[in-house]
Coordinates of C-alpha atoms in Angstrom, one line a residue:
Chain F
X1464 CA -41.1 8.0 5.5
X1465 CA -39.5 9.9 8.4
X1466 CA -36.6 12.2 7.7
X1467 CA -34.5 10.3 10.2
X1468 CA -34.9 7.0 8.4
X1469 CA -34.2 8.6 5.1
X1470 CA -31.1 10.2 6.5
X1471 CA -29.8 6.9 7.9
X1472 CA -30.2 5.3 4.5
X1473 CA -28.6 8.3 2.6
X1474 CA -25.5 8.1 4.8
X1475 CA -25.2 4.4 4.1
X1476 CA -25.4 5.0 0.4
X1477 CA -22.5 7.5 0.6
X1478 CA -20.5 5.5 3.1
X1479 CA -21.0 2.2 1.4
X1480 CA -20.0 3.4 -2.1
X1481 CA -16.8 4.9 -0.7
X1482 CA -16.1 1.8 1.4
X1483 CA -16.6 -0.7 -1.5
X1484 CA -14.6 1.4 -4.0
X1485 CA -11.9 1.9 -1.3
X1486 CA -11.7 -1.8 -0.7
X1487 CA -11.4 -2.4 -4.5
X1488 CA -8.6 0.1 -4.8
X1489 CA -6.7 -1.5 -1.9
X1490 CA -6.6 -4.7 -4.0
X1491 CA -4.2 -2.9 -6.3
X1492 CA -1.6 -2.7 -3.6
X1493 CA 1.6 -4.3 -5.0
X1494 CA -0.1 -4.9 -8.4
X1495 CA 0.2 -1.5 -10.0
X1496 CA 1.8 -0.9 -13.4
X1497 CA 4.5 1.2 -11.8
X1498 CA 5.5 1.9 -8.2
X1499 CA 4.3 5.5 -8.4
X1500 CA 0.8 4.2 -9.4
X1501 CA 0.8 1.8 -6.6
X1502 CA 1.3 4.7 -4.2
X1503 CA -1.4 6.8 -6.0
X1504 CA -3.9 4.0 -5.9
X1505 CA -3.3 3.3 -2.2
X1506 CA -3.9 7.0 -1.6
X1507 CA -7.2 6.8 -3.3
X1508 CA -8.1 3.8 -1.2
X1509 CA -7.1 5.7 2.0
X1510 CA -9.2 8.7 1.1
X1511 CA -12.2 6.6 0.2
X1512 CA -12.1 4.5 3.4
X1513 CA -11.7 7.7 5.4
X1514 CA -14.8 9.0 3.7
X1515 CA -16.7 5.8 4.5
X1516 CA -15.7 6.0 8.2
X1517 CA -17.2 9.4 8.5
X1518 CA -20.5 8.5 6.8
X1519 CA -20.9 5.1 8.5
X1520 CA -20.2 6.6 11.9
X1521 CA -22.7 9.4 11.3
X1522 CA -25.3 6.9 10.1
X1523 CA -24.9 5.0 13.3
X1524 CA -25.3 8.2 15.3
X1525 CA -28.5 9.2 13.5
X1526 CA -29.8 5.7 14.0
X1527 CA -29.1 6.0 17.8
X1528 CA -28.7 2.3 18.5
X1529 CA -25.1 2.5 19.3
X1530 CA -23.8 1.0 16.1
X1531 CA -20.2 2.0 15.2
X1532 CA -18.5 2.4 11.8
X1533 CA -17.2 -1.1 12.3
X1534 CA -20.5 -2.6 13.2
X1535 CA -21.9 -1.2 10.0
X1536 CA -19.0 -2.2 7.8
X1537 CA -18.4 -5.6 9.3
X1538 CA -21.7 -6.9 10.6
X1539 CA -24.2 -6.2 7.8
X1540 CA -25.2 -8.7 5.2
X1541 CA -24.9 -8.2 1.5
X1542 CA -28.6 -7.2 1.1
X1543 CA -28.0 -4.3 3.6
X1544 CA -25.3 -2.6 1.5
X1545 CA -26.4 0.5 -0.5
X1546 CA -23.3 1.1 -2.5
X1547 CA -23.5 1.9 -6.2
X1548 CA -23.3 -1.0 -8.6
X1549 CA -20.3 0.6 -10.3
X1550 CA -18.2 0.7 -7.1
X1551 CA -18.3 -3.1 -6.7
X1552 CA -17.3 -3.9 -10.3
X1553 CA -14.0 -5.9 -10.2
X1554 CA -10.8 -4.1 -10.9
X1555 CA -10.1 -6.1 -14.1
X1556 CA -7.1 -4.7 -15.9
X1557 CA -5.7 -1.2 -15.2
X1558 CA -7.9 0.3 -17.9
X1559 CA -11.1 -1.2 -16.4
X1560 CA -10.2 0.4 -13.1
X1561 CA -9.4 3.7 -14.7
X1562 CA -12.8 3.8 -16.5
X1563 CA -14.8 2.6 -13.4
X1564 CA -13.1 5.2 -11.2
X1565 CA -13.5 8.0 -13.8
X1566 CA -17.2 7.4 -14.1
X1567 CA -17.6 7.2 -10.3
X1568 CA -15.2 10.0 -9.5
X1569 CA -17.1 12.4 -11.7
X1570 CA -20.4 11.3 -10.0
X1571 CA -18.9 11.9 -6.5
X1572 CA -17.4 15.2 -7.7
X1573 CA -20.6 16.8 -8.7
X1574 CA -22.5 15.2 -5.8
X1575 CA -20.2 16.5 -3.2
X1576 CA -20.1 19.9 -4.9
X1577 CA -23.8 20.1 -4.4
X1578 CA -23.9 18.5 -1.0
X1579 CA -21.6 21.3 0.3
X1580 CA -24.8 23.3 0.7
X1581 CA -26.7 20.5 2.4
X1582 CA -28.8 21.7 5.3
X1583 CA -27.5 18.8 7.3
X1584 CA -24.3 20.2 8.8
X1585 CA -22.5 16.9 9.0
X1586 CA -23.2 16.0 5.4
X1587 CA -22.2 19.6 4.3
X1588 CA -18.9 19.3 6.3
X1589 CA -18.3 15.8 4.9
X1590 CA -18.9 17.1 1.4
X1591 CA -16.6 20.1 1.9
X1592 CA -13.8 17.9 3.1
X1593 CA -14.3 15.1 0.5
X1594 CA -14.5 17.4 -2.4
X1595 CA -10.7 18.2 -2.0
X1596 CA -10.0 14.5 -2.3
X1597 CA -12.4 13.7 -5.0
X1598 CA -11.1 16.6 -7.1
X1599 CA -7.7 14.8 -7.1
X1600 CA -9.3 11.5 -7.8
X1601 CA -11.2 12.8 -10.8
X1602 CA -8.0 14.5 -12.1
X1603 CA -6.1 11.3 -11.7
X1604 CA -8.6 9.0 -13.5
X1605 CA -9.3 11.6 -16.2
X1606 CA -5.6 12.0 -17.0
X1607 CA -5.1 8.2 -17.2
X1608 CA -8.2 7.9 -19.4
X1609 CA -6.7 10.4 -21.8
X1610 CA -3.3 8.7 -21.7
X1611 CA -4.8 5.3 -22.4
X1612 CA -7.3 6.5 -24.9
X1613 CA -4.8 8.5 -26.9
X1614 CA -1.8 6.3 -26.2
X1615 CA -1.2 3.2 -28.3
X1616 CA -3.7 1.3 -30.6
X1617 CA -3.7 -1.4 -28.0
X1618 CA -4.5 0.9 -25.1
X1619 CA -7.2 2.7 -27.1
X1620 CA -9.0 -0.5 -27.9
X1621 CA -8.7 -1.9 -24.4
X1622 CA -10.0 1.2 -22.7
X1623 CA -12.8 1.6 -25.2
X1624 CA -13.9 -1.9 -24.4
X1625 CA -13.8 -1.1 -20.7
X1626 CA -16.0 1.9 -21.3
X1627 CA -18.5 -0.1 -23.3
X1628 CA -18.6 -2.8 -20.6
X1629 CA -19.1 -0.5 -17.6
X1630 CA -21.5 2.0 -19.2
X1631 CA -24.6 0.0 -18.3
X1632 CA -23.8 0.5 -14.6
X1633 CA -23.9 4.3 -14.8
X1634 CA -27.7 4.6 -14.8
X1635 CA -27.8 3.3 -11.3
X1636 CA -25.8 6.2 -10.0
X1637 CA -28.6 8.7 -10.7
X1638 CA -31.7 6.7 -9.6
X1639 CA -33.8 8.2 -6.8
X1640 CA -36.6 7.0 -4.6
X1641 CA -38.6 8.2 -1.6
X1642 CA -35.4 8.7 0.4
X1643 CA -34.3 11.3 -2.0
X1644 CA -37.7 12.9 -2.2
X1645 CA -38.0 13.3 1.6
X1646 CA -34.4 14.7 1.9
X1647 CA -34.6 17.0 -1.1
X1648 CA -37.6 18.6 0.5
X1649 CA -35.6 19.2 3.6
X1650 CA -32.7 20.6 1.7
X1651 CA -30.5 17.8 2.8
X1652 CA -30.1 15.8 -0.4
X1653 CA -29.8 16.9 -4.0
X1654 CA -31.6 16.1 -7.2
X1655 CA -29.5 13.5 -8.9
X1656 CA -31.0 14.4 -12.3
X1657 CA -29.3 17.8 -12.0
X1658 CA -26.0 16.1 -11.0
X1659 CA -26.3 14.0 -14.1
X1660 CA -26.4 17.1 -16.4
X1661 CA -23.0 18.2 -14.9
X1662 CA -21.7 14.6 -15.0
X1663 CA -22.6 14.3 -18.7
X1664 CA -20.7 17.4 -19.6
X1665 CA -17.5 16.2 -17.9
X1666 CA -17.8 12.7 -19.2
X1667 CA -18.3 14.0 -22.8
X1668 CA -15.3 16.4 -22.6
X1669 CA -12.9 13.8 -21.2
X1670 CA -14.1 11.1 -23.5
X1671 CA -13.5 13.4 -26.4
X1672 CA -10.0 14.4 -25.2
X1673 CA -9.3 10.7 -24.9
X1674 CA -10.3 10.1 -28.6
X1675 CA -12.8 7.6 -27.3
X1676 CA -16.5 7.1 -28.2
X1677 CA -19.2 7.6 -25.7
X1678 CA -21.4 4.4 -25.7
X1679 CA -25.0 4.6 -26.6
X1680 CA -27.4 4.7 -23.7
X1681 CA -29.0 1.2 -24.0
X1682 CA -30.1 -1.0 -21.1
X1683 CA -29.1 0.3 -17.6
X1684 CA -28.9 -2.0 -14.5
X1685 CA -30.5 -0.9 -11.3
X1686 CA -29.9 -2.1 -7.8
X1687 CA -28.4 0.4 -5.4
X1688 CA -31.6 1.7 -4.0
X1689 CA -32.9 -1.8 -3.0
X1690 CA -29.5 -3.2 -1.9
X1691 CA -29.5 -5.5 -4.9
X1692 CA -26.0 -6.4 -6.1
X1693 CA -23.9 -8.4 -8.4
X1694 CA -22.4 -11.7 -7.2
X1695 CA -19.1 -9.9 -6.8
X1696 CA -20.2 -8.0 -3.7
X1697 CA -20.7 -11.1 -1.5
X1698 CA -17.1 -12.2 -2.0
X1699 CA -15.7 -8.8 -1.3
X1700 CA -17.8 -8.6 1.9
X1701 CA -16.9 -12.1 3.0
X1702 CA -13.3 -11.4 2.7
X1703 CA -13.6 -8.0 4.4
X1704 CA -15.7 -9.2 7.3
X1705 CA -13.9 -12.5 8.0
X1706 CA -12.2 -11.7 11.3
X1707 CA -15.1 -9.9 12.8
X1708 CA -17.4 -12.7 11.9
X1709 CA -15.0 -15.5 13.0
X1710 CA -14.2 -13.9 16.4
X1711 CA -17.3 -11.9 17.3
X1712 CA -16.1 -11.4 20.9
X1713 CA -12.6 -10.1 20.0
X1714 CA -11.5 -6.5 20.1
X1715 CA -8.8 -5.5 17.6
Chain Y
X416 CA 49.5 6.0 -10.3
X417 CA 46.7 8.5 -10.5
X418 CA 44.2 5.9 -9.1
X419 CA 46.4 5.3 -6.1
X420 CA 46.3 9.0 -5.4
X421 CA 42.6 9.2 -5.9
X422 CA 42.1 6.2 -3.7
X423 CA 44.1 7.9 -0.9
X424 CA 42.0 11.0 -1.3
X425 CA 38.8 9.0 -1.2
X426 CA 39.9 7.1 1.9
X427 CA 40.9 10.4 3.6
X428 CA 37.4 11.8 3.0
X429 CA 35.9 8.7 4.5
X430 CA 38.2 8.8 7.5
X431 CA 37.3 12.4 8.2
X432 CA 33.5 11.6 7.9
X433 CA 33.0 13.6 4.7
X434 CA 30.1 12.1 2.6
X435 CA 30.8 10.7 -0.8
X436 CA 28.5 12.3 -3.4
X437 CA 27.4 10.9 -6.8
X438 CA 29.8 13.0 -8.9
X439 CA 32.8 12.3 -6.7
X440 CA 35.4 9.8 -7.7
X441 CA 34.9 6.4 -6.1
X442 CA 36.5 3.0 -6.4
X443 CA 34.6 0.7 -8.7
X444 CA 34.2 -1.8 -5.9
X445 CA 32.6 0.9 -3.7
X446 CA 30.2 1.7 -6.4
X447 CA 29.4 -2.0 -7.0
X448 CA 28.9 -2.6 -3.3
X449 CA 26.5 0.3 -3.0
X450 CA 24.6 -0.6 -6.1
X451 CA 24.1 -4.1 -4.7
X452 CA 23.2 -3.0 -1.2
X453 CA 20.9 0.0 -2.0
X454 CA 19.0 -1.9 -4.7
X455 CA 18.6 -4.9 -2.4
X456 CA 17.2 -2.6 0.1
X457 CA 14.8 -1.0 -2.4
X458 CA 13.7 -4.4 -3.6
X459 CA 13.1 -5.4 0.0
X460 CA 10.7 -2.5 0.5
X461 CA 8.8 -3.3 -2.7
X462 CA 8.6 -7.1 -2.2
X463 CA 7.7 -6.4 1.5
X464 CA 4.5 -4.9 0.3
X465 CA 3.2 -8.3 -0.6
X466 CA 3.1 -10.1 2.8
X467 CA 1.4 -7.1 4.4
X468 CA -0.8 -6.5 1.4
X469 CA -2.1 -10.0 2.0
X470 CA -4.1 -8.7 5.0
X471 CA -5.5 -5.3 3.8
X472 CA -8.7 -6.7 2.5
X473 CA -9.2 -8.6 5.8
X474 CA -8.1 -6.0 8.3
X475 CA -10.4 -6.4 11.3
X476 CA -11.5 -2.7 11.7
X477 CA -11.6 0.3 9.4
X478 CA -9.0 2.0 11.5
X479 CA -6.7 -1.0 11.3
X480 CA -7.2 -1.0 7.5
X481 CA -6.2 2.6 7.0
X482 CA -3.2 2.2 9.3
X483 CA -2.0 -0.8 7.4
X484 CA -2.6 0.8 4.0
X485 CA -0.7 3.9 5.0
X486 CA 2.1 1.8 6.2
X487 CA 2.4 -0.2 3.0
X488 CA 2.2 3.1 1.1
X489 CA 5.2 4.3 3.1
X490 CA 7.1 1.1 2.2
X491 CA 6.4 1.8 -1.5
X492 CA 7.7 5.4 -1.0
X493 CA 10.8 4.0 0.7
X494 CA 11.3 1.8 -2.4
X495 CA 11.0 4.9 -4.5
X496 CA 13.6 7.0 -2.7
X497 CA 16.0 4.0 -2.5
X498 CA 15.7 3.4 -6.2
X499 CA 16.5 7.1 -6.7
X500 CA 19.5 6.8 -4.4
X501 CA 20.7 3.7 -6.3
X502 CA 20.2 5.4 -9.7
X503 CA 22.7 8.1 -8.7
X504 CA 25.3 5.3 -9.0
X505 CA 24.8 5.1 -12.7
X506 CA 22.3 2.3 -13.2
X507 CA 18.6 2.8 -14.0
X508 CA 15.6 1.6 -12.0
X509 CA 14.6 -0.6 -14.9
X510 CA 18.0 -2.3 -14.9
X511 CA 17.8 -2.9 -11.1
X512 CA 14.3 -4.4 -11.5
X513 CA 15.5 -6.6 -14.3
X514 CA 18.2 -7.9 -11.9
X515 CA 15.6 -8.6 -9.3
X516 CA 13.4 -10.5 -11.7
X517 CA 16.2 -12.5 -13.1
X518 CA 17.2 -13.5 -9.5
X519 CA 20.6 -11.8 -9.8
X520 CA 19.7 -9.3 -7.1
X521 CA 18.3 -10.3 -3.8
X522 CA 15.8 -8.9 -1.3
X523 CA 15.5 -9.5 2.4
X524 CA 14.7 -13.2 3.0
X525 CA 12.2 -12.3 5.7
X526 CA 9.6 -11.6 3.1
X527 CA 9.8 -15.1 1.8
X528 CA 7.8 -16.2 4.9
X529 CA 4.0 -16.2 4.7
X530 CA 1.7 -14.0 6.7
X531 CA -0.9 -16.4 8.1
X532 CA -2.9 -14.5 10.7
X533 CA -3.7 -10.9 11.6
X534 CA -1.1 -11.2 14.4
X535 CA 1.5 -11.5 11.7
X536 CA 0.8 -7.8 10.8
X537 CA 1.8 -7.1 14.4
X538 CA 4.9 -9.4 14.3
X539 CA 6.0 -7.9 11.0
X540 CA 5.8 -4.4 12.3
X541 CA 7.3 -5.1 15.7
X542 CA 10.0 -7.5 14.8
X543 CA 10.8 -7.1 11.1
X544 CA 10.5 -3.3 11.1
X545 CA 12.2 -3.3 14.5
X546 CA 15.2 -5.2 13.1
X547 CA 15.2 -3.1 10.0
X548 CA 15.3 0.1 12.2
X549 CA 18.4 -1.1 14.1
X550 CA 20.2 -1.6 10.8
X551 CA 18.9 1.6 9.3
X552 CA 19.7 3.8 12.3
X553 CA 23.3 2.6 11.9
X554 CA 23.1 3.3 8.1
X555 CA 22.1 6.9 8.7
X556 CA 25.9 7.4 9.2
X557 CA 26.9 5.5 6.1
X558 CA 29.5 7.2 3.9
X559 CA 27.5 7.6 0.7
X560 CA 25.5 10.8 0.9
X561 CA 22.3 9.9 -1.0
X562 CA 22.0 6.6 0.9
X563 CA 22.6 8.3 4.3
X564 CA 19.9 10.9 3.5
X565 CA 17.4 8.3 2.4
X566 CA 18.0 6.4 5.6
X567 CA 17.4 9.5 7.8
X568 CA 14.1 10.0 6.1
X569 CA 13.1 6.4 6.2
X570 CA 14.0 5.9 9.9
X571 CA 11.4 8.5 11.0
X572 CA 8.6 6.5 9.3
X573 CA 9.9 3.1 10.4
X574 CA 9.9 3.8 14.1
X575 CA 6.2 4.7 13.7
X576 CA 5.6 1.4 11.9
X577 CA 7.3 -0.5 14.7
X578 CA 5.0 1.1 17.3
X579 CA 2.0 0.2 15.2
X580 CA 3.1 -3.4 15.0
X581 CA 3.7 -3.6 18.7
X582 CA 0.3 -2.1 19.3
X583 CA -1.4 -4.9 17.3
X584 CA 0.6 -7.5 19.2
X585 CA -0.2 -5.9 22.6
X586 CA -3.9 -5.7 21.8
X587 CA -4.0 -9.4 20.7
X588 CA -1.9 -10.6 23.6
X589 CA -4.4 -9.2 26.1
X590 CA -7.4 -10.2 24.0
X591 CA -9.3 -13.5 23.8
X592 CA -7.4 -16.8 24.2
X593 CA -7.6 -17.3 20.5
X594 CA -6.0 -13.9 19.9
X595 CA -3.3 -14.5 22.4
X596 CA -2.5 -17.8 20.8
X597 CA -2.3 -16.1 17.4
X598 CA 0.1 -13.5 18.8
X599 CA 2.4 -16.1 20.4
X600 CA 2.3 -18.2 17.2
X601 CA 3.3 -15.2 15.1
X602 CA 6.2 -14.5 17.5
X603 CA 7.3 -18.1 17.3
X604 CA 7.3 -18.0 13.5
X605 CA 8.9 -14.6 13.0
X606 CA 11.5 -14.5 15.8
X607 CA 14.3 -16.6 14.3
X608 CA 13.9 -15.3 10.7
X609 CA 13.9 -11.7 12.2
X610 CA 17.2 -12.1 14.1
X611 CA 18.6 -13.8 11.0
X612 CA 17.8 -10.6 9.0
X613 CA 21.1 -9.2 10.3
X614 CA 22.9 -11.8 8.1
X615 CA 25.5 -14.4 8.9
X616 CA 27.9 -14.2 11.9
X617 CA 30.7 -11.7 11.3
X618 CA 33.1 -14.6 10.9
X619 CA 31.0 -15.9 7.9
X620 CA 29.9 -12.7 6.3
X621 CA 31.1 -12.5 2.7
X622 CA 30.2 -8.9 2.1
X623 CA 31.8 -7.2 5.1
X624 CA 35.4 -6.7 3.9
X625 CA 35.9 -3.2 2.6
X626 CA 32.4 -2.2 3.6
X627 CA 33.6 -1.4 7.1
X628 CA 36.8 0.3 6.0
X629 CA 34.7 2.4 3.6
X630 CA 32.2 3.1 6.3
X631 CA 29.3 1.8 4.2
X632 CA 28.6 -0.4 7.1
X633 CA 29.1 1.2 10.5
X634 CA 28.5 -1.8 12.7
X635 CA 28.8 -5.5 12.1
X636 CA 26.0 -8.1 11.7
X637 CA 26.5 -9.5 15.2
X638 CA 26.7 -6.1 16.9
X639 CA 23.4 -5.1 15.3
X640 CA 21.7 -8.4 16.1
X641 CA 22.7 -8.1 19.7
X642 CA 21.2 -4.5 19.9
X643 CA 18.0 -5.8 18.5
X644 CA 17.7 -8.7 20.9
X645 CA 18.5 -6.6 23.9
X646 CA 15.8 -4.1 23.1
X647 CA 13.1 -6.6 22.1
X648 CA 13.2 -9.1 24.9
X649 CA 11.8 -6.7 27.4
X650 CA 9.0 -5.6 25.0
X651 CA 7.9 -9.2 24.7
X652 CA 7.8 -9.6 28.5
X653 CA 5.7 -6.5 29.0
X654 CA 2.9 -7.9 26.9
X655 CA 3.2 -11.4 28.3
X656 CA 4.6 -13.2 25.2
X657 CA 7.5 -15.7 25.3
X658 CA 10.5 -15.5 23.0
X659 CA 10.9 -19.0 21.5
X660 CA 14.5 -19.5 22.6
X661 CA 15.1 -21.6 25.6
X662 CA 18.8 -20.5 25.7
X663 CA 17.8 -16.8 26.0
X664 CA 19.4 -15.5 29.2
X665 CA 20.5 -12.2 30.6
X666 CA 24.3 -12.1 30.9
X667 CA 25.1 -9.7 33.7
X668 CA 28.8 -9.6 32.9
X669 CA 28.5 -8.5 29.3
X670 CA 25.4 -6.5 30.0
X671 CA 23.4 -8.2 27.2
X672 CA 21.4 -11.3 26.4
X673 CA 22.9 -14.6 25.5
X674 CA 20.9 -16.5 22.9
X675 CA 20.6 -19.8 21.1
X676 CA 22.2 -20.7 17.8
X677 CA 20.3 -19.8 14.6
X678 CA 19.4 -22.3 12.0
X679 CA 21.8 -21.3 9.2
X680 CA 20.8 -24.2 7.0
X681 CA 17.3 -22.7 6.9
X682 CA 18.8 -19.2 6.3
X683 CA 20.8 -20.3 3.3
X684 CA 18.0 -22.4 1.9
X685 CA 15.7 -19.3 1.9
X686 CA 18.5 -17.1 0.4
X687 CA 18.9 -19.7 -2.4
X688 CA 15.3 -19.5 -3.3
X689 CA 13.8 -22.4 -1.3
X690 CA 11.8 -20.4 1.3
X691 CA 8.0 -20.9 1.6
X692 CA 7.2 -17.9 -0.6
X693 CA 10.3 -17.1 -2.8
X694 CA 8.7 -18.2 -6.0
X695 CA 5.3 -16.6 -5.1
X696 CA 6.8 -13.2 -4.3
X697 CA 8.9 -13.0 -7.4
X698 CA 6.2 -14.3 -9.7
X699 CA 3.8 -11.8 -8.2
X700 CA 6.2 -9.0 -9.0
X701 CA 6.9 -10.3 -12.5
X702 CA 3.1 -10.7 -13.2
X703 CA 2.3 -7.1 -12.1
X704 CA 5.3 -5.8 -14.1
X705 CA 4.2 -7.7 -17.2
X706 CA 0.5 -6.7 -16.9
X707 CA 1.6 -3.1 -16.7
X708 CA 3.6 -3.2 -20.0
X709 CA 0.8 -1.9 -22.1
X710 CA 0.0 0.9 -19.6
X711 CA 3.6 2.1 -19.5
X712 CA 3.8 1.9 -23.3
X713 CA 0.6 4.0 -23.6
X714 CA 1.9 6.6 -21.2
X715 CA 5.1 6.9 -23.2
X716 CA 3.3 7.1 -26.5
X717 CA 0.9 9.7 -25.2
X718 CA 3.8 11.8 -23.8
X719 CA 5.6 11.6 -27.2
X720 CA 2.5 12.7 -29.0
X721 CA 2.1 15.7 -26.7
X722 CA 5.7 16.7 -27.2
X723 CA 5.2 16.5 -31.0
X724 CA 2.1 18.6 -30.8
X725 CA 4.0 21.3 -28.8
X726 CA 6.8 21.3 -31.4
X727 CA 4.3 21.9 -34.2
X728 CA 2.5 24.6 -32.3

């Protein structure tokens, strides 16, 4: 595999995960448990979609076929999206969202920490900028996890169930293939198994503070590397792409 | 006797343009009027998130999506400052929200109309925020200090929203025939409800009374409506859209536009709860509020536990 092809795919992975999680967070608008949370969740969405724009644009530039961020967001099919399986999980109740985001934020946090030293200047710059945002995201989701875990009996039970349900999508975050191998050799990408060690520590600490129990590692779903998704992604994409698909000639 | 003296002092302050602050004495009717008006304004910001939120997931470009998200986030922020301003009048945000949900408090009727196409994001920004700005610019000089200061802050953001809305309309008006048709349709649907946002004619306005004497309201409904129409007609012409009012005509003598009669039956129907989306908007708000109960309870329980731990330590 050529470095160029690997890089295109790597940028799509980063960009798509931010885009899909950003789209999910936007669904919270006007649905938050308090007005302040509505504002916070919109902020997360804004950051994530901003991150997606940078990585999708860059993927298009590396590809060199003139595809823009919007071409990539709006004109690809479901089987061409490389986002993490976790990012497309539905919002569910507030606790489900908090857990999903917590697991994902911790992943992005350590990934971007490591990618700050990427030999690809654009990825390094993107990581350096995003880490500021993701640090806040991780703090936000961790604080809520602690509040809900150590809040009432009801909130504790709810959020433990969310954690149990979402756990099986965390293995997918750390899977690697030839794309990673090629880019790790070039010093562009990082070894996700190393990221997982850091991730595990944070997850354990916050779960403990939350008085919750870390689920056993049982079966883990895969999919991200082969653009294999749950049924949920197709609906999200259909909704997101509607105008661009219905009026392909239009400029907005 | 003392109240008469206090009332005279209060009116003297108003007359000399000194702002009334939360701890100052104020007549009960002044307090009630402001509680009603500021909370209604806060509720409008919050309910207004729904019709625009309806298009975030379908925004046609990533840029358009972040612009819309940022705008709705501003509205939520405006709701937040306005609830804070309203709370200085001795009533809590929870009480105000309970009044909204019981139907006792109102919000702007414009948000009871549906947003059916992307052009509606343009029309809402251009016309609805445009009308809101005319009102809010005037309210920057309102006599109650916290409300006036909230308005000054809010106006800065609103004028930005109006330009963004107009940009969407302008882009669509010069786009494909389908886009232009969507833009014109959005203008047709939002024009009359927007000019009715200023409320009934001055001769039929039940809440004006003391509001002018107390300088809560600095200009009347009809004056504000006229200002809005005068500045908007030219903007429509520039982008080649037609205001759906055959009676609209420049009146050289008075230096402003004459316009047709508004459908007040429709207006009162929507105010009374029979608009296309009244039930939907309120039920959406109640549902989110109800689904958040366990989260708010958990946050309170957690904070209480932390406090107890600190006391022990």
